[in-house]
mmCIF file with all atom_site columns, C-alpha atoms in Angstrom:
data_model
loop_
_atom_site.group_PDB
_atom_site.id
_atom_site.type_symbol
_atom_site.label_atom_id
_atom_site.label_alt_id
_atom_site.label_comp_id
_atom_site.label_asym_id
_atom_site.label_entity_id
_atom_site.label_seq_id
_atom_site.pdbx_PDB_ins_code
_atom_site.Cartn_x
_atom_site.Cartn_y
_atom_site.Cartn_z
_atom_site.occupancy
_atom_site.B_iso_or_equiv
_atom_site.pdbx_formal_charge
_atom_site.auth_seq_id
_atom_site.auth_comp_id
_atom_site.auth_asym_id
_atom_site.auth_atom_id
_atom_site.pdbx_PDB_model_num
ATOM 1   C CA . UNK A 1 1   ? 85.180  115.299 104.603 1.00 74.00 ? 10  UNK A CA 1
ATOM 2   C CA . UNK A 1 2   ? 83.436  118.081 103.491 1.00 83.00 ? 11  UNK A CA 1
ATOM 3   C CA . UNK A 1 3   ? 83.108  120.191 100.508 1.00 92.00 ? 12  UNK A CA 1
ATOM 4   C CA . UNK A 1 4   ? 84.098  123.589 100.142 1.00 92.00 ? 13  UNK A CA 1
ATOM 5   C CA . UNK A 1 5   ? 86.041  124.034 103.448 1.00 95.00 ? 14  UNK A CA 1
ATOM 6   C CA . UNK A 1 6   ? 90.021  124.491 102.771 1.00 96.00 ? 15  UNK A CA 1
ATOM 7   C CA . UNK A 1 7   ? 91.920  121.207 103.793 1.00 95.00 ? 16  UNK A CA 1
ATOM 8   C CA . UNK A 1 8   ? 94.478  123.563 106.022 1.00 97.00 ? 17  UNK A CA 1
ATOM 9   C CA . UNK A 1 9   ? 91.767  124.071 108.423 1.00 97.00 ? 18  UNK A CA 1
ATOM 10  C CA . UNK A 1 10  ? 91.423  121.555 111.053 1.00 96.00 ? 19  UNK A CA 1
ATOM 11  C CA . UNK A 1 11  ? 87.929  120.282 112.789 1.00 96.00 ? 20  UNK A CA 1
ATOM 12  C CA . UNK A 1 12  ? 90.096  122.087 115.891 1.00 97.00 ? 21  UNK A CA 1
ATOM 13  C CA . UNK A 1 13  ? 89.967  124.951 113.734 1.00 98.00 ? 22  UNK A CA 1
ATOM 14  C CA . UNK A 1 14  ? 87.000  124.899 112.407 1.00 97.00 ? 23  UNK A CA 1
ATOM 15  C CA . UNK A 1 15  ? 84.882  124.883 116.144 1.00 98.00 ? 24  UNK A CA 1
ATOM 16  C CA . UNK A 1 16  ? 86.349  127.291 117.329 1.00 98.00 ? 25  UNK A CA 1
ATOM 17  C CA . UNK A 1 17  ? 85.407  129.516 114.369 1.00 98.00 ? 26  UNK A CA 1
ATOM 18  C CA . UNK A 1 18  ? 82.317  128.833 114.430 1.00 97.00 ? 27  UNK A CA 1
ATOM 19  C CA . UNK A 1 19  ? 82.160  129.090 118.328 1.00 98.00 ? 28  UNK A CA 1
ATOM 20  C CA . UNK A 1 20  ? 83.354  133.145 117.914 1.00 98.00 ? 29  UNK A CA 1
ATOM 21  C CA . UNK A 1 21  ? 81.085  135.827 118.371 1.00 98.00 ? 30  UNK A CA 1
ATOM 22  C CA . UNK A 1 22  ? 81.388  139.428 117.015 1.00 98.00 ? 31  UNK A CA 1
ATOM 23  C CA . UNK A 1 23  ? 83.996  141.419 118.096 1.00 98.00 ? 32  UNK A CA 1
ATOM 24  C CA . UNK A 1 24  ? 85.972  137.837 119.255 1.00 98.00 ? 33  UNK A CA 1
ATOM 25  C CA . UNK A 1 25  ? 90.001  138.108 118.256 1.00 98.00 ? 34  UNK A CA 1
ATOM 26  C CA . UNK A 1 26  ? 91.855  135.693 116.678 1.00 98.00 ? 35  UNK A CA 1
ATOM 27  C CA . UNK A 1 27  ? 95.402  136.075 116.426 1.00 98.00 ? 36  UNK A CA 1
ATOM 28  C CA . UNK A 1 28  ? 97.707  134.227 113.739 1.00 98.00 ? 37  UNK A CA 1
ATOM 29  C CA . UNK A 1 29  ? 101.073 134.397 115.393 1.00 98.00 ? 38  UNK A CA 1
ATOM 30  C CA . UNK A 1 30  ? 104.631 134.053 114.065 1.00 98.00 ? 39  UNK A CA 1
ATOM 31  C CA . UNK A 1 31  ? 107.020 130.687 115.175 1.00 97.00 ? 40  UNK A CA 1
ATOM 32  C CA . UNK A 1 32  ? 108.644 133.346 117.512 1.00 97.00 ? 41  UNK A CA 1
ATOM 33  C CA . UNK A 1 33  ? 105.224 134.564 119.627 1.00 98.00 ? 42  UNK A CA 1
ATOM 34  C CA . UNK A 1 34  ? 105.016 133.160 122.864 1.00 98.00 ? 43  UNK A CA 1
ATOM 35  C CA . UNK A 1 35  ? 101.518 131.948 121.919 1.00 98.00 ? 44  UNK A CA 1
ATOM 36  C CA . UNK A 1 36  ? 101.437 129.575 125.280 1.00 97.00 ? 45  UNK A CA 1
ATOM 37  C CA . UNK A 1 37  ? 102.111 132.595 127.294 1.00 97.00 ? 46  UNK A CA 1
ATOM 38  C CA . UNK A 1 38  ? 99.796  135.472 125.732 1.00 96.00 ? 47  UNK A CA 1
ATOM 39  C CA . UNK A 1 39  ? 97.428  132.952 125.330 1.00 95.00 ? 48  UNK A CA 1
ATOM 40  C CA . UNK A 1 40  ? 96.645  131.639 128.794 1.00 96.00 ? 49  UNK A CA 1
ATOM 41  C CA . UNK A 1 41  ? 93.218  132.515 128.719 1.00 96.00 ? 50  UNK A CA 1
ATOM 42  C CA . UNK A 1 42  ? 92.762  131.216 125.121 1.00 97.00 ? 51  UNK A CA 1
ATOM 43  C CA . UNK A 1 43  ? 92.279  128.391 122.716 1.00 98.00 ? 52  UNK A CA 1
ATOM 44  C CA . UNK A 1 44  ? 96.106  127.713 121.401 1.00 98.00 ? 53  UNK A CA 1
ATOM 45  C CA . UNK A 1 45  ? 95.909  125.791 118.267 1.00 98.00 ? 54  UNK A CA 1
ATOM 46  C CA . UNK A 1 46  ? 99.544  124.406 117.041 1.00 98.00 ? 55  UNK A CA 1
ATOM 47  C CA . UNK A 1 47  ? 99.730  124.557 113.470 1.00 97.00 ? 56  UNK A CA 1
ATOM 48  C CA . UNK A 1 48  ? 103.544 124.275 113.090 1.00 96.00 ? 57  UNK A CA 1
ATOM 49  C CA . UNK A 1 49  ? 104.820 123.797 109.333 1.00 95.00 ? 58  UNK A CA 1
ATOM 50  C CA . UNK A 1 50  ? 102.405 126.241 108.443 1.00 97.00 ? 59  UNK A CA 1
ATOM 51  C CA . UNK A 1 51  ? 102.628 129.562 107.253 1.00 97.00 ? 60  UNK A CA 1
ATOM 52  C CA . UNK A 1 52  ? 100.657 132.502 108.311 1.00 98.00 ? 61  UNK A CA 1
ATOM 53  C CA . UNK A 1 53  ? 99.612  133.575 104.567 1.00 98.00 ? 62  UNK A CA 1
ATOM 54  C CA . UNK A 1 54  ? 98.218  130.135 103.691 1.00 98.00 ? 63  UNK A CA 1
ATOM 55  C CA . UNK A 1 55  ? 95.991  129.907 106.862 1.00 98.00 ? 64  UNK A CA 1
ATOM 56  C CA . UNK A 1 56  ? 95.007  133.255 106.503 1.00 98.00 ? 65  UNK A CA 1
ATOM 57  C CA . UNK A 1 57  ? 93.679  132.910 103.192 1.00 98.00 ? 66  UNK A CA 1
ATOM 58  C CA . UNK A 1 58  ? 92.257  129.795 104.488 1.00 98.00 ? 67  UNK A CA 1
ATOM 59  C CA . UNK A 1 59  ? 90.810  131.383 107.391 1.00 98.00 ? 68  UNK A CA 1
ATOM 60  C CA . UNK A 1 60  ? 88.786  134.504 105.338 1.00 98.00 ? 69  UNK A CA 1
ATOM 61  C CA . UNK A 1 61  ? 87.115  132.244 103.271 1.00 97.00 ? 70  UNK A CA 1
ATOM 62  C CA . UNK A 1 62  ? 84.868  131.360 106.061 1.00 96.00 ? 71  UNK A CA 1
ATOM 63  C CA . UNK A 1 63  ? 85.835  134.086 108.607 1.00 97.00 ? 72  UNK A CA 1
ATOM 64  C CA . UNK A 1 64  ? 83.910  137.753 108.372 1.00 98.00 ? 73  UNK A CA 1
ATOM 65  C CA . UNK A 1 65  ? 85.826  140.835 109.409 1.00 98.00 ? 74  UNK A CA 1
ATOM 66  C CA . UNK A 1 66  ? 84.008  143.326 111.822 1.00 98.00 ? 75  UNK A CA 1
ATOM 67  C CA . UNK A 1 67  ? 82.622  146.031 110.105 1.00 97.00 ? 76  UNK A CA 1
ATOM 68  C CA . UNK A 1 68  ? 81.813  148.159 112.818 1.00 97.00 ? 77  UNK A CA 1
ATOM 69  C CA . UNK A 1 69  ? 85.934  148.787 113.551 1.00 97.00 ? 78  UNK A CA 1
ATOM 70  C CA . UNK A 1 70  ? 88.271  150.838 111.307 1.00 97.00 ? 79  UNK A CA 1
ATOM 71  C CA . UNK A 1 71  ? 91.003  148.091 111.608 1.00 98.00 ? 80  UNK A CA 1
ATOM 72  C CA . UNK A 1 72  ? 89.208  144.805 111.886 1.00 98.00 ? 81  UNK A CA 1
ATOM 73  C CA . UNK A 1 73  ? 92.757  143.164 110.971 1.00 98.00 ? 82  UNK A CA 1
ATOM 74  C CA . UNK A 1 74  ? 95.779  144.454 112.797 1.00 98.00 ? 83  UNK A CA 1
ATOM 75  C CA . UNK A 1 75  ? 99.931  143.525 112.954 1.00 98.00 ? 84  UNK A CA 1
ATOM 76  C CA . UNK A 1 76  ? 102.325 144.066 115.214 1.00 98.00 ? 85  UNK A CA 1
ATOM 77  C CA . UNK A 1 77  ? 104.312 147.334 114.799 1.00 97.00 ? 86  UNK A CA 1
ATOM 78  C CA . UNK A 1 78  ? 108.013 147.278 114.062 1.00 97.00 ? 87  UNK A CA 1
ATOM 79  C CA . UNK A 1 79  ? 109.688 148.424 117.098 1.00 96.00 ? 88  UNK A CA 1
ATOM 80  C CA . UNK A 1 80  ? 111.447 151.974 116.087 1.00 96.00 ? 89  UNK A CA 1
ATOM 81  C CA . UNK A 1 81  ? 115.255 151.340 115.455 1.00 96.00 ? 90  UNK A CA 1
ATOM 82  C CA . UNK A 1 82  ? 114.454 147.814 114.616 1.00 95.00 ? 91  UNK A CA 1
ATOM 83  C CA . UNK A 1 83  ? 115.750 147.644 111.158 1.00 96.00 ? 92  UNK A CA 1
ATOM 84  C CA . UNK A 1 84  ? 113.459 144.443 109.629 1.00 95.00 ? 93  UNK A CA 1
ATOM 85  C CA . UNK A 1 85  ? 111.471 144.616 106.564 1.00 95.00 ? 94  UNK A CA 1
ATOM 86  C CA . UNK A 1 86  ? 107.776 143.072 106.805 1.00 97.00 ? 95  UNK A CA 1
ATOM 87  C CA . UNK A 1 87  ? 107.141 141.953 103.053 1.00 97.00 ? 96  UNK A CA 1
ATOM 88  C CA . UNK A 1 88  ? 104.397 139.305 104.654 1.00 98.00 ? 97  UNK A CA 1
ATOM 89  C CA . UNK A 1 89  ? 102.708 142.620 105.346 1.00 98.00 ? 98  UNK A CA 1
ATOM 90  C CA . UNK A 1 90  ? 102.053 143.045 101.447 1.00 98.00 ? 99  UNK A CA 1
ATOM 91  C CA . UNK A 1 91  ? 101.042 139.176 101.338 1.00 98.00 ? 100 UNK A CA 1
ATOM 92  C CA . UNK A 1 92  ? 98.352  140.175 104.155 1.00 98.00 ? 101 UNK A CA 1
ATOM 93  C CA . UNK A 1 93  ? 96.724  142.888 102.188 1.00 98.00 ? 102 UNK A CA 1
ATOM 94  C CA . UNK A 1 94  ? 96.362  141.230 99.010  1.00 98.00 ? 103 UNK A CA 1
ATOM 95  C CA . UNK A 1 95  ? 95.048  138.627 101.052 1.00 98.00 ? 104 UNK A CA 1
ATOM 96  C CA . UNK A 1 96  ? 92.241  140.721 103.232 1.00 98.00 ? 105 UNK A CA 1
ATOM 97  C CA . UNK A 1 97  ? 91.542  142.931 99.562  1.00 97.00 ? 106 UNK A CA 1
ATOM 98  C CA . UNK A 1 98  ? 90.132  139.553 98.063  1.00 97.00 ? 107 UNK A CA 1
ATOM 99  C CA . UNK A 1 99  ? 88.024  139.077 101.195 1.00 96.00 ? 108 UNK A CA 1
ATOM 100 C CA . UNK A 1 100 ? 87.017  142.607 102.469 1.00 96.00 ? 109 UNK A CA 1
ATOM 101 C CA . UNK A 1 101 ? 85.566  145.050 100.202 1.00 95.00 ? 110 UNK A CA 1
ATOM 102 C CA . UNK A 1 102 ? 87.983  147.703 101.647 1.00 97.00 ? 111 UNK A CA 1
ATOM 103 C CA . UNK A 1 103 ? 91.026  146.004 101.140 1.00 95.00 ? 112 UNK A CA 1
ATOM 104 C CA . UNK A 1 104 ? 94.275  147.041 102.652 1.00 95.00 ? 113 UNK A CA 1
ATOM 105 C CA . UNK A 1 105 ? 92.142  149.656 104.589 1.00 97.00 ? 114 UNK A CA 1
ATOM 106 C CA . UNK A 1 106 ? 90.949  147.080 106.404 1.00 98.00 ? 115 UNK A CA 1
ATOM 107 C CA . UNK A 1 107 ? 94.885  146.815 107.984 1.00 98.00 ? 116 UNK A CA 1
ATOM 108 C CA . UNK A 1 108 ? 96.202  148.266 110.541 1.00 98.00 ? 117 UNK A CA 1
ATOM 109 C CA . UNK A 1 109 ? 99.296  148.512 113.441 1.00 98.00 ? 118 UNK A CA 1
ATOM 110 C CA . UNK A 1 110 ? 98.968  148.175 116.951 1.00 98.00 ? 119 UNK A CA 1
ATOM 111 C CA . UNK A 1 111 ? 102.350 148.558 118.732 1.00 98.00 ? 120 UNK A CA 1
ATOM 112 C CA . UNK A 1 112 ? 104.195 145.603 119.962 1.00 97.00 ? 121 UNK A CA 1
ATOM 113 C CA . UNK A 1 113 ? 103.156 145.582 123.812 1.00 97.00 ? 122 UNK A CA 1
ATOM 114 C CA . UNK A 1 114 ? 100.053 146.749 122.921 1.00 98.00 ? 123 UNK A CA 1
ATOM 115 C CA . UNK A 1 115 ? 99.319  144.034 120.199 1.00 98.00 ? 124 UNK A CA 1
ATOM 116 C CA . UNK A 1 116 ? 100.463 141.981 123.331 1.00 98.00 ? 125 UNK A CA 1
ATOM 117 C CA . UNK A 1 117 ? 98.102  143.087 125.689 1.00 98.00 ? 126 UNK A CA 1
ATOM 118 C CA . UNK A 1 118 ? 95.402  142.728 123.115 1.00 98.00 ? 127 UNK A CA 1
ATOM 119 C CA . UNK A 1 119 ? 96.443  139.196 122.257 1.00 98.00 ? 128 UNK A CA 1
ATOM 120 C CA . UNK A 1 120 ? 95.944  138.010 126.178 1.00 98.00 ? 129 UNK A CA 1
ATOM 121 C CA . UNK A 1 121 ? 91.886  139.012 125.451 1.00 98.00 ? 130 UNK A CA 1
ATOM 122 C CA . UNK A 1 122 ? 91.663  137.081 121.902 1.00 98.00 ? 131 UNK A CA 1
ATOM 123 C CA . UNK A 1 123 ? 89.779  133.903 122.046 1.00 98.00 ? 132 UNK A CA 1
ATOM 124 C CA . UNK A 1 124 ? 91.993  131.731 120.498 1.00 98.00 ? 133 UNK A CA 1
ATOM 125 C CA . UNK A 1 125 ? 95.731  131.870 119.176 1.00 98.00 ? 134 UNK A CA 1
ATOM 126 C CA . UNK A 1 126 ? 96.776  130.044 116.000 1.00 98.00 ? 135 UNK A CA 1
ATOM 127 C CA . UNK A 1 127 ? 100.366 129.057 116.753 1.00 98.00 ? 136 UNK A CA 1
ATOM 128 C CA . UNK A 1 128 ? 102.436 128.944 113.529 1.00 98.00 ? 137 UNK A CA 1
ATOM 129 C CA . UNK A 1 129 ? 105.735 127.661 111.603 1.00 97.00 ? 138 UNK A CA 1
ATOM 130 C CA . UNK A 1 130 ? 106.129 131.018 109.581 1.00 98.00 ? 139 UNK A CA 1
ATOM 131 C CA . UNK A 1 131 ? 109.704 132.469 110.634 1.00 97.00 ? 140 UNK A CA 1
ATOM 132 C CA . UNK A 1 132 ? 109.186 135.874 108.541 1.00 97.00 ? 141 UNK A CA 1
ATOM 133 C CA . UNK A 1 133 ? 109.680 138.222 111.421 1.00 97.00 ? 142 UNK A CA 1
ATOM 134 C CA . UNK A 1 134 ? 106.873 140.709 112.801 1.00 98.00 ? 143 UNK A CA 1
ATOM 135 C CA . UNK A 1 135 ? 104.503 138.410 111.276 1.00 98.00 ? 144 UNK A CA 1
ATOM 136 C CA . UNK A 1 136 ? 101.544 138.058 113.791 1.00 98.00 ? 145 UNK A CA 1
ATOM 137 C CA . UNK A 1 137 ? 98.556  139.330 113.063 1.00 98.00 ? 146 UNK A CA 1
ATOM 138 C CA . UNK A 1 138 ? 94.866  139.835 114.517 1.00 98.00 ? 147 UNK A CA 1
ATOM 139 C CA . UNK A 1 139 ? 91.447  139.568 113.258 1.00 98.00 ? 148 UNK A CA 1
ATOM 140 C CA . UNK A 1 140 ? 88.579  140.560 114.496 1.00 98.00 ? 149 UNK A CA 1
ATOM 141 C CA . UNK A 1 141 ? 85.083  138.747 113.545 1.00 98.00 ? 150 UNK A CA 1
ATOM 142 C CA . UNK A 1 142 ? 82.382  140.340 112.732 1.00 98.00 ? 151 UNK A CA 1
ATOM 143 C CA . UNK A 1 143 ? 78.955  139.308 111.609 1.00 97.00 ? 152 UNK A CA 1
ATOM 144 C CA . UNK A 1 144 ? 77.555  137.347 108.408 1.00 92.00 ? 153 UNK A CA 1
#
């Protein structure tokens, strides 16, 4: 055990944050990305019965966001006509706000096949539980 490090975060976890360099992605995906897929050249780590808000919060205790981007955290656009509501996006922001001193302008959207493409570069893939729809999003680490 350790002190200080959130319980959510497994030792699985926890190397392969550390083993990140700047500019490395990490994507927290939604129960309905195909994480094994996008993630072929990536660490997958299953963490099902987990949401994507807890082990983000989890995540930015530890985790710095890249400064040198506009958007060092990014989600996956709605696809136009596609009439779902994103209130985990809200969840997100307060979350990055406590941990990046420019808060929700830290955020942005990267449409779907692009967040896709993007996602097949990231170094590792967090496989989730959450079933709130358009919930993936990306971070990108910067330095401490």
């Amino acid at each position: 055990m350790l002190k200080g490090i959130p319980k959510i975060l497994s030792p699985e976890l926890l190397k392969v944050l550390c083993e990140m360099g700047h500019s490395d992605r990490l994507v927290i995906a939604d129960g309905n990305f195909p994480a094994e897929t996008m993630g072929k050249n990536a660490i997958v780590i299953r963490m099902d019965g987990h949401g994507t808000c807890e082990i983000l919060e989890a995540i930015l205790q530890l985790f710095p966001l890249d400064t040198y981007v506009e958007h060092p955290v990014n989600l996956m656009q709605v696809m136009p006509g596609d009439p779902v509501e994103t209130p985990v996006w809200e969840s997100y922001k307060e979350i990055v706000k406590k941990a990046d001193e420019r808060g929700a302008e830290a955020v942005g959207e990267i449409e779907r096949f692009a967040f896709y493409e993007q996602a097949k570069t990231a170094y590792a893939i967090i496989a989730t539980g959450e079933s709130a729809l358009y919930a993936n999003i990306m971070l990108q680490k910067g330095v401490v």
